[in-house]
Amino acid sequence: MSSSSLKDILRKAIFEQFRKVPSGSTSILITDTRSERLLLDSKCTFEEFQGFGIREVTTLITRRAAFPTWNAVYFLTPTPEAVQRIIEDFDRRNRLYETAYVFFTTPLPDYLFEDFQNSGVLEFIRELIEMEIDFIPMEARVFMVDYEEATQELFGFATDSEVDVLIGGIAKKLRSALATLNEQPYIRYHSPDGSMESLSARLATSLHKEMLDLKKFDPNFPKPTPYDFNGPATLLIVDRSIDLISPLLHTLSYQSLVHDLFEVEEEDINGMKRLVVEVDTQKGIKKALVDGIDELYNSIRHLFFIDAFDSVKQSVREFIKATSLAAKLSGSAGVETLKNAIINLPEMLKKKDQLDALISFNAQLNNAVMVDRSLNELCELEQVLCVGETPDGDDPDPKALWVAFEELMENDDVLLDDKIRLLLLYTLTVDGLDDEDRQSLAEGASITIEDLAAVDGLRHFGVTPGEKRDVKKPDSPFTIQARKLALEVSRGTGGRRRKQRVQHFELSGPRVSGRRRQQRGGG
């Protein structure tokens, strides 16, 4: 695999298929909810679609007008509903489009292809491409398989046969990601007792079978690359039980706080779904773009949030300087210079709106962190619980730790969700929390019996609330070293080597390919 971003690789795979649509033709792009998200997360823009002759983007379930001389470019998940809609779009009595170019995100099941054959729609389909992109690229090196309920299902709320089905689905999506990356890796997995019964081992077995099937279908997979001298990659499969702490910590990167503290919504902008947050400014409600497509947000989203604030302020200064210089030059500018200035004006206005929105939004975010959510005190206690030492490097006083914990649990400014997270963290990092103390804390923090069940849910991960932990056992997820690593991963400091200990993390500033399958019906 090259050093390219996962988003770039997926984006390249998608556009490689769209190039099969004849240049110079006029088309409409039709998506579903899942494929639309793929386009958004791959940073595909409407302007780029226009380069392929696409003049409109819509969804499969929308009531669509007829364009008898246009091509229909379908980018869809292969479901019975999708196949039926395509068939209906080319009903001879009321045909909506001239021809179809169908790109499925995963292989089309044989029984659905038979529906195409039996309907007669194949005569209108110029391309039928089955891709392998059934995953969501979240970052340059991060993707997810989009099973939101997987943790609950895998750890106690599903029967064994249901777990097998879920694991099989995850394996198919991992196969899709590996096919896109052109990788056939060594597969390693976590199995504490050496058996094949752990979730990781079962997923590894299922994925291994999927990769063998892929190799049978395409004996030339993976394709040769300039990086083959490195040998196959290694895929390590683990499950949530090896680290229960990281998800409970507050991550102080800009992007994490945006999603943790505010309601992020999808909005249609120029034919594309974009992620936005509403911002209350002096000029009324504005919307700030908070997705990877926006260049400014993309440049700051992984920064410590105060560093992100400084970066936005610097962008404002540079914008003011650039516009002031343009104004000075306009008086003596030639026709060509003025023409270029007018052409660039819409982009300049969009950038100004985004800067205005982010400046106001940053003030609200800072207030939420420092005042509304008491995150300063929360993060400080989280760190002490995780690393087992105070900011000065001393062992924490158990009584002082309990007092700080109790005060935050009874603080009305701390949200209920944050209290539950803190309660879970305390239960995992301190030598047990008996039922009586837990019940007393819950009452003081106004945590209901239903919400308190989250603590008992730790049993599904092999943790008994109130039971003392063996923190000296090398493979225990509760050792101080394991907890320090969890903090470093969560707070984004993992790349910095420590000589002695994790430094105190202050809120004022951190010190510290498309593999594809083309077959049947291509003409």
Coordinates of C-alpha atoms in Angstrom, one line a residue:
M1 CA 0.0 0.0 0.0
S2 CA 1.3 3.5 -0.8
S3 CA 1.4 6.4 1.6
S4 CA -1.9 7.9 0.1
S5 CA -4.7 8.8 2.4
L6 CA -7.5 6.2 2.7
K7 CA -9.9 8.8 1.6
D8 CA -7.8 9.6 -1.5
I9 CA -7.6 5.9 -2.4
L10 CA -11.4 5.5 -2.1
R11 CA -12.0 8.7 -3.9
K12 CA -9.7 7.6 -6.8
A13 CA -11.6 4.2 -7.0
I14 CA -14.9 6.0 -7.3
F15 CA -13.8 8.5 -9.9
E16 CA -12.1 5.7 -11.9
Q17 CA -15.5 4.1 -12.3
F18 CA -17.3 7.4 -13.1
R19 CA -14.9 7.9 -16.0
K20 CA -16.8 5.0 -17.8
V21 CA -19.6 7.5 -18.4
P22 CA -19.1 9.0 -21.9
S23 CA -17.5 12.4 -21.8
G24 CA -19.7 15.2 -23.1
S25 CA -22.9 13.5 -22.1
T26 CA -25.4 14.8 -19.5
S27 CA -26.1 12.7 -16.4
I28 CA -27.9 12.6 -13.1
L29 CA -26.2 11.0 -10.1
I30 CA -28.5 8.8 -8.0
T31 CA -27.4 7.7 -4.5
D32 CA -28.8 6.1 -1.4
T33 CA -28.1 7.0 2.2
R34 CA -25.1 4.8 2.6
S35 CA -23.4 5.5 -0.7
E36 CA -24.1 9.3 -0.3
R37 CA -22.1 9.1 3.0
L38 CA -19.3 7.3 1.1
L39 CA -19.1 10.3 -1.3
L40 CA -19.2 12.8 1.6
D41 CA -16.5 11.0 3.7
S42 CA -14.3 10.6 0.6
K43 CA -14.4 14.4 0.1
C44 CA -16.1 14.2 -3.4
T45 CA -17.6 17.5 -4.4
F46 CA -20.4 18.5 -6.7
E47 CA -17.9 20.5 -8.7
E48 CA -15.9 17.4 -9.4
F49 CA -19.0 15.5 -10.4
Q50 CA -19.7 18.2 -13.0
G51 CA -16.5 17.2 -14.7
F52 CA -18.1 13.9 -15.5
G53 CA -21.1 15.5 -17.0
I54 CA -23.3 15.2 -13.9
R55 CA -25.7 18.1 -13.7
E56 CA -27.8 16.9 -10.7
V57 CA -27.4 14.8 -7.6
T58 CA -30.5 13.1 -6.0
T59 CA -31.4 10.1 -3.9
L60 CA -33.0 6.9 -5.0
I61 CA -36.1 7.3 -2.8
T62 CA -36.8 10.9 -4.0
R63 CA -39.7 11.5 -6.5
R64 CA -37.7 12.2 -9.6
A65 CA -38.6 14.0 -12.8
A66 CA -38.0 12.4 -16.2
F67 CA -34.9 13.3 -18.2
P68 CA -35.4 11.1 -21.3
T69 CA -32.1 12.3 -23.0
W70 CA -29.9 12.0 -19.8
N71 CA -27.8 9.1 -18.5
A72 CA -28.7 7.8 -15.0
V73 CA -25.5 7.2 -13.0
Y74 CA -26.5 4.9 -10.1
F75 CA -24.0 4.7 -7.1
L76 CA -25.8 2.4 -4.8
T77 CA -25.7 -0.3 -2.1
P78 CA -26.9 -3.6 -3.8
T79 CA -30.2 -4.2 -2.1
P80 CA -33.5 -5.6 -3.4
E81 CA -35.1 -2.1 -3.0
A82 CA -32.3 -0.5 -5.2
V83 CA -32.6 -3.1 -7.9
Q84 CA -36.4 -2.7 -8.0
R85 CA -36.1 1.1 -8.2
I86 CA -33.7 0.8 -11.2
I87 CA -36.1 -1.6 -12.9
E88 CA -39.0 0.9 -12.3
D89 CA -37.0 3.8 -13.7
F90 CA -36.7 2.0 -17.0
D91 CA -40.3 0.8 -17.3
R92 CA -41.0 1.0 -21.0
R93 CA -44.3 2.8 -20.4
N94 CA -42.7 5.6 -18.3
R95 CA -38.9 5.5 -18.8
L96 CA -37.1 8.3 -16.9
Y97 CA -33.7 8.2 -18.5
E98 CA -32.0 7.2 -21.8
T99 CA -29.4 4.8 -20.4
A100 CA -28.0 3.6 -17.1
Y101 CA -24.5 3.3 -15.6
V102 CA -24.8 1.2 -12.4
F103 CA -22.1 1.2 -9.8
F104 CA -22.7 -1.0 -6.8
T105 CA -20.6 -0.5 -3.7
T106 CA -20.3 -4.3 -3.1
P107 CA -20.8 -7.4 -5.2
L108 CA -24.4 -7.9 -6.4
P109 CA -26.0 -11.2 -5.2
D110 CA -26.9 -13.6 -8.0
Y111 CA -30.6 -13.6 -7.1
L112 CA -30.7 -9.8 -7.6
F113 CA -28.9 -10.0 -10.9
E114 CA -31.5 -12.5 -12.0
D115 CA -34.1 -9.8 -11.2
F116 CA -32.3 -7.5 -13.7
Q117 CA -32.3 -10.3 -16.3
N118 CA -35.9 -11.2 -15.9
S119 CA -37.0 -7.5 -16.1
G120 CA -35.4 -6.7 -19.4
V121 CA -33.7 -3.7 -18.0
L122 CA -30.2 -4.9 -19.0
E123 CA -30.6 -3.6 -22.5
F124 CA -30.5 0.0 -21.1
I125 CA -27.6 -0.6 -18.8
R126 CA -24.3 0.3 -20.4
E127 CA -22.1 -0.5 -17.4
L128 CA -22.7 -2.8 -14.4
I129 CA -19.8 -2.5 -12.0
E130 CA -19.5 -4.2 -8.7
M131 CA -17.0 -2.5 -6.4
E132 CA -15.5 -3.4 -3.0
I133 CA -16.0 -0.2 -0.9
D134 CA -18.3 -1.3 1.8
F135 CA -16.7 0.8 4.6
I136 CA -16.7 4.4 5.8
P137 CA -13.3 6.3 5.7
M138 CA -13.3 8.4 8.8
E139 CA -9.7 9.8 8.5
A140 CA -6.6 9.4 6.4
R141 CA -5.8 6.2 8.3
V142 CA -9.1 5.3 10.0
F143 CA -12.2 3.6 8.7
M144 CA -15.2 2.0 10.3
V145 CA -17.6 -0.7 9.2
D146 CA -20.7 1.2 10.5
Y147 CA -22.3 -1.3 12.8
E148 CA -23.5 1.1 15.5
E149 CA -24.9 -1.6 17.8
A150 CA -22.0 -4.0 17.4
T151 CA -20.7 -3.6 20.9
Q152 CA -24.0 -4.3 22.5
E153 CA -24.7 -7.2 20.2
L154 CA -21.3 -8.8 20.5
F155 CA -21.0 -8.5 24.3
G156 CA -24.1 -10.1 25.7
F157 CA -27.3 -9.0 23.9
A158 CA -27.3 -11.5 21.0
T159 CA -27.5 -15.2 20.7
D160 CA -24.4 -17.1 19.6
S161 CA -25.9 -17.7 16.1
E162 CA -26.7 -13.9 15.9
V163 CA -23.1 -13.1 16.8
D164 CA -21.9 -15.4 14.0
V165 CA -24.0 -13.5 11.5
L166 CA -22.7 -10.2 12.8
I167 CA -19.1 -11.3 12.7
G168 CA -19.6 -12.6 9.1
G169 CA -21.0 -9.2 8.1
I170 CA -18.0 -7.4 9.7
A171 CA -15.6 -9.8 7.9
K172 CA -17.2 -8.9 4.6
K173 CA -16.7 -5.2 5.2
L174 CA -13.1 -5.8 6.3
R175 CA -12.5 -7.8 3.1
S176 CA -13.9 -4.8 1.2
A177 CA -11.5 -2.4 2.9
L178 CA -8.5 -4.8 2.2
A179 CA -9.6 -5.2 -1.4
T180 CA -9.7 -1.4 -1.9
L181 CA -6.2 -1.1 -0.3
N182 CA -5.0 -4.0 -2.5
E183 CA -3.7 -5.8 0.6
Q184 CA -3.7 -9.5 1.5
P185 CA -2.2 -9.3 5.0
Y186 CA -1.1 -11.8 7.6
I187 CA -4.0 -12.0 10.1
R188 CA -3.2 -12.0 13.8
Y189 CA -5.7 -11.9 16.7
H190 CA -6.0 -11.5 20.4
S191 CA -7.0 -14.7 22.3
P192 CA -6.0 -14.5 26.0
D193 CA -6.6 -18.2 26.7
G194 CA -5.2 -19.5 23.4
S195 CA -8.5 -20.9 22.2
M196 CA -10.4 -19.9 19.1
E197 CA -13.5 -18.9 21.1
S198 CA -12.7 -15.2 21.6
L199 CA -14.5 -12.7 19.4
S200 CA -11.2 -11.6 17.9
A201 CA -10.4 -15.2 16.9
R202 CA -13.8 -15.8 15.4
L203 CA -13.6 -12.7 13.3
A204 CA -10.1 -13.6 12.2
T205 CA -11.3 -17.0 11.1
S206 CA -14.3 -15.5 9.2
L207 CA -12.1 -12.8 7.5
H208 CA -9.5 -15.5 6.5
K209 CA -12.3 -17.4 4.7
E210 CA -13.4 -14.2 3.0
M211 CA -9.9 -13.4 1.7
L212 CA -9.5 -16.9 0.4
D213 CA -12.8 -16.5 -1.5
L214 CA -11.6 -13.2 -2.9
K215 CA -8.4 -14.9 -4.1
K216 CA -10.4 -17.6 -5.8
F217 CA -12.5 -15.1 -7.6
D218 CA -9.5 -13.0 -8.7
P219 CA -6.3 -15.1 -8.8
N220 CA -4.3 -11.9 -9.6
F221 CA -5.2 -10.3 -6.3
P222 CA -3.4 -8.4 -4.9
K223 CA -2.0 -6.6 -7.9
P224 CA 1.7 -5.9 -8.0
T225 CA 2.9 -2.6 -6.5
P226 CA 6.2 -0.8 -6.0
Y227 CA 5.9 -1.6 -2.3
D228 CA 5.9 -5.4 -2.6
F229 CA 9.5 -5.6 -1.3
N230 CA 8.1 -4.8 2.2
G231 CA 6.1 -8.1 2.2
P232 CA 2.5 -8.5 3.2
A233 CA 1.0 -6.2 5.9
T234 CA -0.1 -7.5 9.2
L235 CA -3.6 -7.1 10.4
L236 CA -4.1 -7.3 14.2
I237 CA -7.6 -8.0 15.4
V238 CA -8.6 -7.1 18.9
D239 CA -11.9 -6.3 20.6
R240 CA -13.1 -3.7 23.1
S241 CA -12.4 -5.8 26.2
I242 CA -8.6 -5.1 25.9
D243 CA -9.2 -1.4 26.5
L244 CA -12.3 -0.2 28.3
I245 CA -10.8 3.1 29.4
S246 CA -10.0 5.1 26.2
P247 CA -13.7 5.6 25.1
L248 CA -14.5 7.1 28.5
L249 CA -11.9 9.9 28.4
H250 CA -12.6 13.3 27.1
T251 CA -10.5 14.0 24.0
L252 CA -9.4 17.6 23.7
S253 CA -8.8 17.8 20.0
Y254 CA -10.9 20.3 18.2
Q255 CA -12.9 17.8 16.1
S256 CA -13.6 15.6 19.2
L257 CA -14.9 18.5 21.2
V258 CA -17.1 19.7 18.3
H259 CA -18.8 16.3 18.1
D260 CA -18.9 15.8 21.9
L261 CA -20.3 19.2 22.9
F262 CA -22.5 20.2 19.9
E263 CA -25.2 18.9 17.7
V264 CA -23.6 18.2 14.3
E265 CA -26.2 18.0 11.5
E266 CA -26.2 17.1 7.8
E267 CA -27.4 19.8 5.4
D268 CA -27.7 19.8 1.6
I269 CA -25.3 22.4 0.2
N270 CA -24.9 22.7 -3.6
G271 CA -26.2 19.2 -4.1
M272 CA -23.9 17.6 -1.5
K273 CA -24.6 16.6 2.1
R274 CA -22.3 18.6 4.4
L275 CA -21.8 18.5 8.1
V276 CA -22.6 21.8 9.9
V277 CA -23.2 23.2 13.4
E278 CA -25.4 26.2 14.1
V279 CA -23.7 29.2 15.5
D280 CA -25.3 32.2 17.3
T281 CA -23.5 35.3 16.0
Q282 CA -24.1 39.0 16.3
K283 CA -25.5 38.9 12.8
G284 CA -27.9 36.0 13.7
I285 CA -27.7 32.3 13.3
K286 CA -24.9 31.1 10.9
K287 CA -23.7 27.6 10.1
A288 CA -20.1 26.6 10.3
L289 CA -18.8 23.7 8.1
V290 CA -17.3 20.9 10.2
D291 CA -16.4 18.2 7.7
G292 CA -13.2 17.2 5.9
I293 CA -14.2 18.9 2.7
D294 CA -13.7 22.4 4.2
E295 CA -10.1 23.3 3.9
L296 CA -9.9 25.4 7.0
Y297 CA -11.7 23.0 9.3
N298 CA -9.6 20.1 7.9
S299 CA -6.4 21.9 8.8
I300 CA -7.4 22.4 12.4
R301 CA -9.6 19.5 13.4
H302 CA -6.8 17.3 14.9
L303 CA -5.2 20.2 16.9
F304 CA -5.5 20.7 20.6
F305 CA -8.5 22.9 20.7
I306 CA -6.7 26.1 22.0
D307 CA -4.1 25.7 19.2
A308 CA -7.1 25.4 16.8
F309 CA -8.4 28.7 18.1
D310 CA -5.1 30.3 17.5
S311 CA -4.9 28.9 14.0
V312 CA -8.4 30.4 13.1
K313 CA -7.3 33.7 14.5
Q314 CA -4.2 33.6 12.3
S315 CA -6.4 32.7 9.2
V316 CA -8.5 35.8 10.0
R317 CA -5.4 38.0 10.1
E318 CA -4.2 36.6 6.8
F319 CA -7.6 37.1 5.2
I320 CA -7.8 40.7 6.4
K321 CA -4.3 41.3 5.1
A322 CA -5.1 39.7 1.7
T323 CA -8.3 41.6 1.2
S324 CA -6.7 44.9 2.3
L325 CA -3.9 44.5 -0.2
A326 CA -6.4 43.6 -3.0
A327 CA -8.4 46.8 -2.2
K328 CA -5.2 48.9 -2.5
L329 CA -4.3 47.4 -5.8
S330 CA -7.8 47.6 -7.3
G331 CA -7.4 51.3 -8.1
S332 CA -4.5 50.7 -10.4
A333 CA -5.4 47.2 -11.5
G334 CA -5.7 46.3 -15.2
V335 CA -8.7 44.7 -16.8
E336 CA -7.3 41.1 -16.4
T337 CA -6.5 41.6 -12.7
L338 CA -10.0 43.0 -12.0
K339 CA -11.5 40.1 -14.0
N340 CA -9.6 37.5 -11.9
A341 CA -10.7 39.4 -8.7
I342 CA -14.4 39.1 -9.7
I343 CA -14.0 35.4 -10.5
N344 CA -12.5 34.8 -7.1
L345 CA -15.0 36.9 -5.2
P346 CA -17.5 34.0 -4.5
E347 CA -14.7 31.9 -3.0
M348 CA -13.5 34.9 -0.9
L349 CA -17.0 35.5 0.4
K350 CA -17.5 31.8 1.3
K351 CA -14.2 31.9 3.2
K352 CA -15.2 35.0 5.0
D353 CA -18.5 33.4 6.1
Q354 CA -16.7 30.3 7.3
L355 CA -14.2 32.4 9.3
D356 CA -17.0 34.6 10.8
A357 CA -18.9 31.4 11.9
L358 CA -15.8 29.7 13.3
I359 CA -14.8 32.7 15.4
S360 CA -18.2 32.9 17.0
F361 CA -18.3 29.1 17.3
N362 CA -14.9 28.9 19.0
A363 CA -16.1 31.3 21.7
Q364 CA -19.1 29.1 22.4
L365 CA -16.9 26.0 22.4
N366 CA -14.4 27.6 24.8
N367 CA -17.3 28.5 27.1
A368 CA -18.7 25.0 27.0
V369 CA -15.3 23.5 28.0
M370 CA -14.3 26.0 30.7
V371 CA -17.7 26.9 32.2
D372 CA -20.8 24.9 31.1
R373 CA -19.4 21.4 31.3
S374 CA -16.7 21.7 34.0
L375 CA -14.3 19.8 31.6
N376 CA -11.3 21.4 33.3
E377 CA -11.9 19.6 36.6
L378 CA -13.2 16.5 34.8
C379 CA -10.1 16.1 32.6
E380 CA -7.7 16.7 35.5
L381 CA -9.4 13.9 37.6
E382 CA -9.5 11.6 34.5
Q383 CA -5.8 12.0 34.1
V384 CA -5.0 11.2 37.8
L385 CA -7.3 8.1 37.7
C386 CA -5.6 6.9 34.5
V387 CA -1.9 7.4 35.3
G388 CA -2.1 6.8 39.0
E389 CA -0.2 9.9 39.9
T390 CA -0.8 13.6 40.5
P391 CA 0.5 16.4 38.2
D392 CA 3.6 16.5 40.5
G393 CA 4.3 12.8 40.0
D394 CA 3.2 11.8 43.5
D395 CA 0.8 9.0 44.4
P396 CA -2.7 10.3 44.7
D397 CA -4.2 10.5 48.2
P398 CA -7.2 8.0 48.1
K399 CA -9.3 10.3 50.3
A400 CA -8.6 13.4 48.2
L401 CA -9.4 11.4 45.1
W402 CA -12.7 10.3 46.5
V403 CA -13.6 13.9 47.5
A404 CA -12.8 15.2 44.0
F405 CA -14.8 12.4 42.5
E406 CA -17.8 12.9 44.7
E407 CA -17.8 16.7 44.2
L408 CA -18.0 16.2 40.4
M409 CA -20.7 13.6 40.6
E410 CA -22.8 16.0 42.7
N411 CA -22.0 19.1 40.5
D412 CA -25.1 20.2 38.7
D413 CA -22.9 21.7 35.9
V414 CA -21.6 18.3 34.9
L415 CA -23.9 16.6 32.4
L416 CA -25.4 13.2 33.2
D417 CA -23.5 11.5 30.4
D418 CA -20.2 12.9 31.8
K419 CA -21.1 11.6 35.3
I420 CA -21.8 8.1 33.9
R421 CA -18.5 8.2 32.1
L422 CA -16.7 9.3 35.2
L423 CA -18.4 6.6 37.3
L424 CA -17.4 3.9 34.8
L425 CA -13.8 5.3 34.8
Y426 CA -13.6 5.3 38.6
T427 CA -14.9 1.8 38.8
L428 CA -12.3 0.6 36.3
T429 CA -9.3 2.4 37.7
V430 CA -9.8 2.3 41.4
D431 CA -9.7 -1.0 43.3
G432 CA -13.4 -1.7 43.1
L433 CA -16.5 0.3 44.0
D434 CA -18.9 -1.6 46.1
D435 CA -22.7 -1.7 45.5
E436 CA -23.5 0.5 48.5
D437 CA -21.1 3.3 47.5
R438 CA -22.2 3.1 43.9
Q439 CA -25.8 3.4 44.8
S440 CA -25.1 6.3 47.1
L441 CA -23.2 8.1 44.4
A442 CA -25.9 7.5 41.9
E443 CA -28.6 9.0 44.1
G444 CA -26.4 12.1 44.7
A445 CA -25.7 12.5 41.0
S446 CA -29.4 11.9 40.0
I447 CA -28.4 8.8 38.0
T448 CA -31.4 6.5 37.5
I449 CA -31.4 2.7 38.0
E450 CA -31.6 2.3 34.2
D451 CA -28.5 4.5 33.7
L452 CA -26.6 2.8 36.5
A453 CA -27.0 -0.5 34.6
A454 CA -24.1 0.7 32.5
V455 CA -21.8 -0.1 35.4
D456 CA -23.2 -3.6 35.7
G457 CA -22.8 -3.9 32.0
L458 CA -19.0 -4.1 32.5
R459 CA -19.6 -7.7 33.5
H460 CA -20.0 -8.5 29.8
F461 CA -16.4 -7.4 29.3
G462 CA -15.1 -9.6 32.1
V463 CA -15.1 -6.9 34.8
T464 CA -16.9 -7.3 38.1
P465 CA -17.7 -4.0 39.7
G466 CA -16.4 -3.9 43.3
E467 CA -13.8 -6.6 42.7
K468 CA -10.2 -5.8 43.2
R469 CA -8.0 -5.8 40.1
D470 CA -4.7 -7.5 39.6
V471 CA -2.8 -4.5 38.3
K472 CA 0.5 -6.4 38.3
K473 CA -0.6 -9.1 35.8
P474 CA 1.3 -8.2 32.6
D475 CA -1.7 -8.6 30.2
S476 CA -4.1 -6.8 32.5
P477 CA -5.9 -3.8 30.9
F478 CA -5.8 -2.2 34.3
T479 CA -2.0 -1.8 34.8
I480 CA -0.8 1.7 35.2
Q481 CA 1.2 1.4 32.0
A482 CA -1.9 0.3 30.1
R483 CA -3.9 3.2 31.6
K484 CA -1.1 5.7 30.6
L485 CA -1.3 4.4 27.1
A486 CA -5.0 4.8 27.0
L487 CA -4.6 8.4 28.1
E488 CA -1.9 9.1 25.5
V489 CA -4.1 7.6 22.7
S490 CA -7.2 9.6 23.8
R491 CA -5.4 12.9 24.3
G492 CA -3.3 12.6 21.1
T493 CA 0.1 12.5 22.9
G494 CA 1.0 8.9 22.0
G495 CA 3.8 9.9 19.6
R496 CA 5.8 11.7 22.3
R497 CA 8.3 9.6 24.3
R498 CA 8.3 10.0 28.0
K499 CA 11.5 9.4 30.0
Q500 CA 9.7 9.0 33.3
R501 CA 6.0 9.8 33.4
V502 CA 3.1 11.3 31.6
Q503 CA 3.1 15.0 32.0
H504 CA 0.2 16.9 33.3
F505 CA -2.3 17.8 30.5
E506 CA -3.6 21.3 31.0
L507 CA -6.5 23.0 29.2
S508 CA -4.4 26.1 28.7
G509 CA -2.2 24.1 26.3
P510 CA -0.7 20.6 26.1
R511 CA 2.6 20.3 27.6
V512 CA 3.3 17.3 26.9
S513 CA -9.3 0.5 -5.3
G514 CA -10.9 0.6 -5.7
R515 CA -10.7 -3.2 -6.1
R516 CA -13.7 -3.8 -8.4
R517 CA -15.5 -6.5 -10.2
Q518 CA -16.9 -5.9 -13.6
Q519 CA -19.1 -8.7 -15.1
R520 CA -22.3 -9.5 -16.7
G521 CA -24.4 -7.0 -18.6
G522 CA -21.8 -4.5 -19.5
G523 CA -23.1 -3.7 -22.9

